[in-house]
Amino acid sequence: MLDKPSVAALVAGRHGDPFAALGLHAAPDGRFWLRSLQPGAARVDVLDGHTGKTLCTLPPRDEQGLFEGVIPRRRKPFAYRLAITWADGRHEILDDAYR
């Protein structure tokens, strides 16, 4: 998980290296974390990039649009897409620029 100063820098657009914080990252224990900054999103689901199957829903980390969570049952990097549900109800599937 990111510390509070890193979260604040990300949501303010002043983080020195957003690629080091956003996207898919391995933790020392072998689990994979995914972080996505989606201001205005109500929900962010992670989809398998090959099958389109929903792998998990990323919980919101803060009210400004940072979503963060552990990807279950994955121990190697993998292709993924993000299914975003916006606050106005629109839904779209996106590639993650930080992938």
PDB file of C-alpha atoms in Angstrom:
ATOM      1  CA  MET A   1       0.000   0.000   0.000  1.00  0.00           C
ATOM      2  CA  LEU A   2       1.051   3.548  -0.600  1.00  0.00           C
ATOM      3  CA  ASP A   3       1.715   5.907   2.266  1.00  0.00           C
ATOM      4  CA  LYS A   4      -0.478   8.978   2.769  1.00  0.00           C
ATOM      5  CA  PRO A   5       2.048  11.515   1.345  1.00  0.00           C
ATOM      6  CA  SER A   6       2.327   9.464  -1.874  1.00  0.00           C
ATOM      7  CA  VAL A   7      -1.465   9.270  -2.176  1.00  0.00           C
ATOM      8  CA  ALA A   8      -1.757  13.017  -1.652  1.00  0.00           C
ATOM      9  CA  ALA A   9       0.908  13.684  -4.295  1.00  0.00           C
ATOM     10  CA  LEU A  10      -0.824  11.389  -6.812  1.00  0.00           C
ATOM     11  CA  VAL A  11      -4.280  12.910  -6.464  1.00  0.00           C
ATOM     12  CA  ALA A  12      -2.801  16.429  -6.568  1.00  0.00           C
ATOM     13  CA  GLY A  13      -0.896  15.618  -9.775  1.00  0.00           C
ATOM     14  CA  ARG A  14       2.500  16.330  -8.237  1.00  0.00           C
ATOM     15  CA  HIS A  15       3.913  12.830  -7.699  1.00  0.00           C
ATOM     16  CA  GLY A  16       7.463  12.666  -9.075  1.00  0.00           C
ATOM     17  CA  ASP A  17       7.075   9.188 -10.586  1.00  0.00           C
ATOM     18  CA  PRO A  18       3.461   8.073 -11.075  1.00  0.00           C
ATOM     19  CA  PHE A  19       4.599   4.952 -12.976  1.00  0.00           C
ATOM     20  CA  ALA A  20       6.233   3.764  -9.740  1.00  0.00           C
ATOM     21  CA  ALA A  21       2.909   4.000  -7.919  1.00  0.00           C
ATOM     22  CA  LEU A  22       0.118   3.372 -10.444  1.00  0.00           C
ATOM     23  CA  GLY A  23      -0.544   0.195 -12.399  1.00  0.00           C
ATOM     24  CA  LEU A  24       0.344  -3.362 -11.409  1.00  0.00           C
ATOM     25  CA  HIS A  25       3.122  -3.894  -8.850  1.00  0.00           C
ATOM     26  CA  ALA A  26       4.453  -6.967  -7.061  1.00  0.00           C
ATOM     27  CA  ALA A  27       4.665  -6.864  -3.276  1.00  0.00           C
ATOM     28  CA  PRO A  28       7.521  -8.540  -1.388  1.00  0.00           C
ATOM     29  CA  ASP A  29       5.142 -11.353  -0.368  1.00  0.00           C
ATOM     30  CA  GLY A  30       4.466 -12.228  -4.033  1.00  0.00           C
ATOM     31  CA  ARG A  31       0.986 -10.728  -4.251  1.00  0.00           C
ATOM     32  CA  PHE A  32       0.152  -8.202  -6.953  1.00  0.00           C
ATOM     33  CA  TRP A  33      -1.360  -4.821  -6.148  1.00  0.00           C
ATOM     34  CA  LEU A  34      -3.067  -2.632  -8.695  1.00  0.00           C
ATOM     35  CA  ARG A  35      -3.586   1.097  -8.300  1.00  0.00           C
ATOM     36  CA  SER A  36      -5.592   3.290 -10.634  1.00  0.00           C
ATOM     37  CA  LEU A  37      -6.359   6.983 -10.437  1.00  0.00           C
ATOM     38  CA  GLN A  38      -9.837   7.559 -11.897  1.00  0.00           C
ATOM     39  CA  PRO A  39     -11.294  10.876 -10.653  1.00  0.00           C
ATOM     40  CA  GLY A  40     -15.069  10.798 -10.995  1.00  0.00           C
ATOM     41  CA  ALA A  41     -15.308   6.996 -11.006  1.00  0.00           C
ATOM     42  CA  ALA A  42     -17.795   5.218  -8.776  1.00  0.00           C
ATOM     43  CA  ARG A  43     -16.326   1.740  -9.373  1.00  0.00           C
ATOM     44  CA  VAL A  44     -13.236   0.177 -10.965  1.00  0.00           C
ATOM     45  CA  ASP A  45     -13.197  -3.516 -11.911  1.00  0.00           C
ATOM     46  CA  VAL A  46     -10.118  -5.362 -13.137  1.00  0.00           C
ATOM     47  CA  LEU A  47     -10.681  -7.589 -16.164  1.00  0.00           C
ATOM     48  CA  ASP A  48      -8.455 -10.364 -17.503  1.00  0.00           C
ATOM     49  CA  GLY A  49      -7.010  -8.927 -20.709  1.00  0.00           C
ATOM     50  CA  HIS A  50      -7.442 -12.184 -22.624  1.00  0.00           C
ATOM     51  CA  THR A  51     -10.804 -13.502 -21.441  1.00  0.00           C
ATOM     52  CA  GLY A  52     -12.552 -10.305 -20.319  1.00  0.00           C
ATOM     53  CA  LYS A  53     -13.510 -12.052 -17.070  1.00  0.00           C
ATOM     54  CA  THR A  54     -13.794  -9.820 -13.999  1.00  0.00           C
ATOM     55  CA  LEU A  55     -10.968 -10.628 -11.591  1.00  0.00           C
ATOM     56  CA  CYS A  56     -11.851  -8.204  -8.797  1.00  0.00           C
ATOM     57  CA  THR A  57     -13.194  -4.805  -7.872  1.00  0.00           C
ATOM     58  CA  LEU A  58     -10.639  -2.284  -6.655  1.00  0.00           C
ATOM     59  CA  PRO A  59     -11.743  -0.620  -3.434  1.00  0.00           C
ATOM     60  CA  PRO A  60     -11.532   3.183  -3.365  1.00  0.00           C
ATOM     61  CA  ARG A  61      -8.515   4.401  -1.411  1.00  0.00           C
ATOM     62  CA  ASP A  62      -9.824   7.945  -1.109  1.00  0.00           C
ATOM     63  CA  GLU A  63     -12.693  10.131  -2.292  1.00  0.00           C
ATOM     64  CA  GLN A  64     -10.612  11.764  -5.028  1.00  0.00           C
ATOM     65  CA  GLY A  65     -10.520   8.724  -7.309  1.00  0.00           C
ATOM     66  CA  LEU A  66      -7.590   6.542  -6.256  1.00  0.00           C
ATOM     67  CA  PHE A  67      -8.533   2.848  -6.302  1.00  0.00           C
ATOM     68  CA  GLU A  68      -6.185   0.190  -4.917  1.00  0.00           C
ATOM     69  CA  GLY A  69      -6.349  -3.506  -4.211  1.00  0.00           C
ATOM     70  CA  VAL A  70      -4.717  -6.916  -4.268  1.00  0.00           C
ATOM     71  CA  ILE A  71      -5.375  -9.059  -7.330  1.00  0.00           C
ATOM     72  CA  PRO A  72      -6.469 -12.498  -6.116  1.00  0.00           C
ATOM     73  CA  ARG A  73      -4.895 -15.712  -7.406  1.00  0.00           C
ATOM     74  CA  ARG A  74      -2.244 -13.998  -9.568  1.00  0.00           C
ATOM     75  CA  ARG A  75       1.457 -14.564  -8.950  1.00  0.00           C
ATOM     76  CA  LYS A  76       2.828 -13.379 -12.320  1.00  0.00           C
ATOM     77  CA  PRO A  77       2.311 -10.162 -14.301  1.00  0.00           C
ATOM     78  CA  PHE A  78      -0.667 -10.420 -16.644  1.00  0.00           C
ATOM     79  CA  ALA A  79      -2.585  -8.460 -19.250  1.00  0.00           C
ATOM     80  CA  TYR A  80      -5.562  -6.601 -17.809  1.00  0.00           C
ATOM     81  CA  ARG A  81      -8.094  -3.910 -18.630  1.00  0.00           C
ATOM     82  CA  LEU A  82     -10.159  -1.661 -16.394  1.00  0.00           C
ATOM     83  CA  ALA A  83     -13.957  -1.526 -16.401  1.00  0.00           C
ATOM     84  CA  ILE A  84     -14.909   1.894 -15.077  1.00  0.00           C
ATOM     85  CA  THR A  85     -18.361   2.867 -13.851  1.00  0.00           C
ATOM     86  CA  TRP A  86     -18.531   6.643 -13.643  1.00  0.00           C
ATOM     87  CA  ALA A  87     -20.538   8.557 -11.072  1.00  0.00           C
ATOM     88  CA  ASP A  88     -23.098   9.505 -13.751  1.00  0.00           C
ATOM     89  CA  GLY A  89     -23.707   5.815 -14.540  1.00  0.00           C
ATOM     90  CA  ARG A  90     -21.692   5.586 -17.753  1.00  0.00           C
ATOM     91  CA  HIS A  91     -19.608   2.440 -18.162  1.00  0.00           C
ATOM     92  CA  GLU A  92     -16.485   1.959 -20.245  1.00  0.00           C
ATOM     93  CA  ILE A  93     -13.605  -0.466 -20.596  1.00  0.00           C
ATOM     94  CA  LEU A  94     -10.128   1.063 -20.819  1.00  0.00           C
ATOM     95  CA  ASP A  95      -6.537   0.009 -21.153  1.00  0.00           C
ATOM     96  CA  ASP A  96      -4.493   1.193 -18.194  1.00  0.00           C
ATOM     97  CA  ALA A  97      -1.954   3.813 -19.288  1.00  0.00           C
ATOM     98  CA  TYR A  98       0.266   2.675 -16.392  1.00  0.00           C
ATOM     99  CA  ARG A  99       0.201  -0.987 -17.361  1.00  0.00           C
TER     100      ARG A  99
END
